[in-house]
Each structure stands twice: as C-alpha cells, then as structure tokens.
Coordinates of C-alpha atoms in Angstrom, one line a residue:
M1 CA 10.0 -15.7 -1.4
C2 CA 7.1 -18.1 -2.0
S3 CA 3.9 -17.0 -3.8
S4 CA 1.9 -16.9 -0.5
D5 CA 4.4 -14.2 0.7
L6 CA 3.6 -12.1 -2.4
A7 CA -0.1 -12.0 -1.4
L8 CA 1.0 -10.4 1.8
E9 CA 2.7 -7.5 0.1
A10 CA 1.8 -4.6 -2.2
V11 CA 3.9 -2.0 -4.1
V12 CA 3.2 1.7 -4.1
Q13 CA 4.3 3.9 -7.0
T14 CA 4.2 7.7 -7.1
K15 CA 3.7 9.9 -10.1
T16 CA 7.5 10.2 -10.4
S17 CA 7.9 6.4 -10.6
W18 CA 9.4 6.1 -7.1
T19 CA 8.3 2.8 -5.6
V20 CA 8.3 1.1 -2.2
R21 CA 7.2 -2.4 -1.3
G22 CA 5.2 -2.9 1.9
K23 CA 3.7 -5.7 4.0
I24 CA -0.1 -5.7 4.2
A25 CA -1.3 -4.4 7.6
D26 CA -5.0 -4.3 6.8
V27 CA -7.4 -4.6 3.8
S28 CA -10.9 -3.3 3.9
Y29 CA -13.6 -2.2 1.4
S30 CA -12.5 1.5 1.8
G31 CA -8.8 1.1 1.8
I32 CA -5.6 -0.7 2.5
A33 CA -2.8 -0.1 5.0
L34 CA 0.9 -1.2 4.6
F35 CA 3.9 -1.4 6.7
V36 CA 6.8 0.2 4.8
K37 CA 10.4 1.1 5.7
D38 CA 10.6 4.3 3.6
V39 CA 8.2 7.2 3.1
A40 CA 10.6 9.7 1.5
Q41 CA 8.4 10.3 -1.5
L42 CA 5.0 9.9 0.2
S43 CA 2.8 12.6 1.8
V44 CA -0.8 12.7 3.0
G45 CA -3.1 13.4 0.1
A46 CA -0.6 12.5 -2.6
P47 CA -1.9 10.4 -5.5
V48 CA -0.3 7.0 -5.9
T49 CA -0.8 3.7 -7.7
L50 CA -1.1 0.5 -5.7
F51 CA -0.2 -2.9 -7.1
Y52 CA -1.7 -5.7 -5.1
R53 CA -2.5 -9.3 -6.1
N54 CA -2.4 -8.6 -9.8
E55 CA -4.6 -5.5 -9.4
R56 CA -3.7 -1.9 -10.0
V57 CA -5.6 0.8 -8.3
R58 CA -5.1 4.6 -8.2
T59 CA -5.5 6.0 -4.8
V60 CA -4.3 8.7 -2.4
V61 CA -2.3 8.5 0.8
K62 CA -4.7 8.8 3.8
Y63 CA -2.2 8.7 6.7
I64 CA 1.4 8.0 7.6
L65 CA 2.1 6.8 11.1
P66 CA 5.6 6.2 12.5
Q67 CA 6.1 2.6 13.8
E68 CA 9.0 1.0 15.6
Q69 CA 10.7 -0.3 12.4
G70 CA 9.2 1.9 9.7
Y71 CA 5.8 3.4 9.0
R72 CA 2.2 2.3 8.7
V73 CA 0.7 4.0 5.6
G74 CA -3.0 4.0 4.8
F75 CA -4.5 4.4 1.4
E76 CA -8.1 5.3 0.6
I77 CA -9.7 3.6 -2.4
D78 CA -12.9 4.0 -4.3
S79 CA -13.2 0.4 -5.5
H80 CA -12.3 -2.5 -3.3
F81 CA -9.4 -4.9 -3.7
S82 CA -9.9 -8.6 -3.6
K83 CA -9.4 -9.7 -0.1
P84 CA -6.9 -12.5 0.4
T85 CA -8.3 -16.0 1.1

C-alpha cells in the first residue's frame, strides 16, 4: 500500500481496544464518514477514537448505514481534521 492510500483510510478504536480500518467516504468540519466491513463493536452514540492522517480525535458514532459491501459509518467531531490535499 502506498502512502497516498493511507491518506484515504482511517482507523476506529473503541474503548475496549477493538479496531476497524475504513476507507474515507467524506470529511467535513463537523465529522467524517468511513466505509467499513465490520461494525460488530460499533453502535450509534458510542464513544470511539479515530486515527486519521497522524491525528487522533475522540468522537462518537453518529450513524451506521448498511451498504452493498459493508457499512457507511459517520462520526461527529468537535474539532476538525485536516482535509486531504
């Protein structure tokens, strides 16, 4: 995987240290959405930590939407991430 691919991904970690890697669907000043394959340990309102582009942000799960090959999961954030260039 090249470094530009890493900028298109983020990692979600729950309080119990369960993690899932997802592809970026959308980044805005109020949140981020990821496409993930597994949501076994995620629920709406659950606190999580997002790791994205060398940043770590505590957030909550805003929504989980089933998709054709996984899920689109939205996360609400108080401070914005750096947008990819």
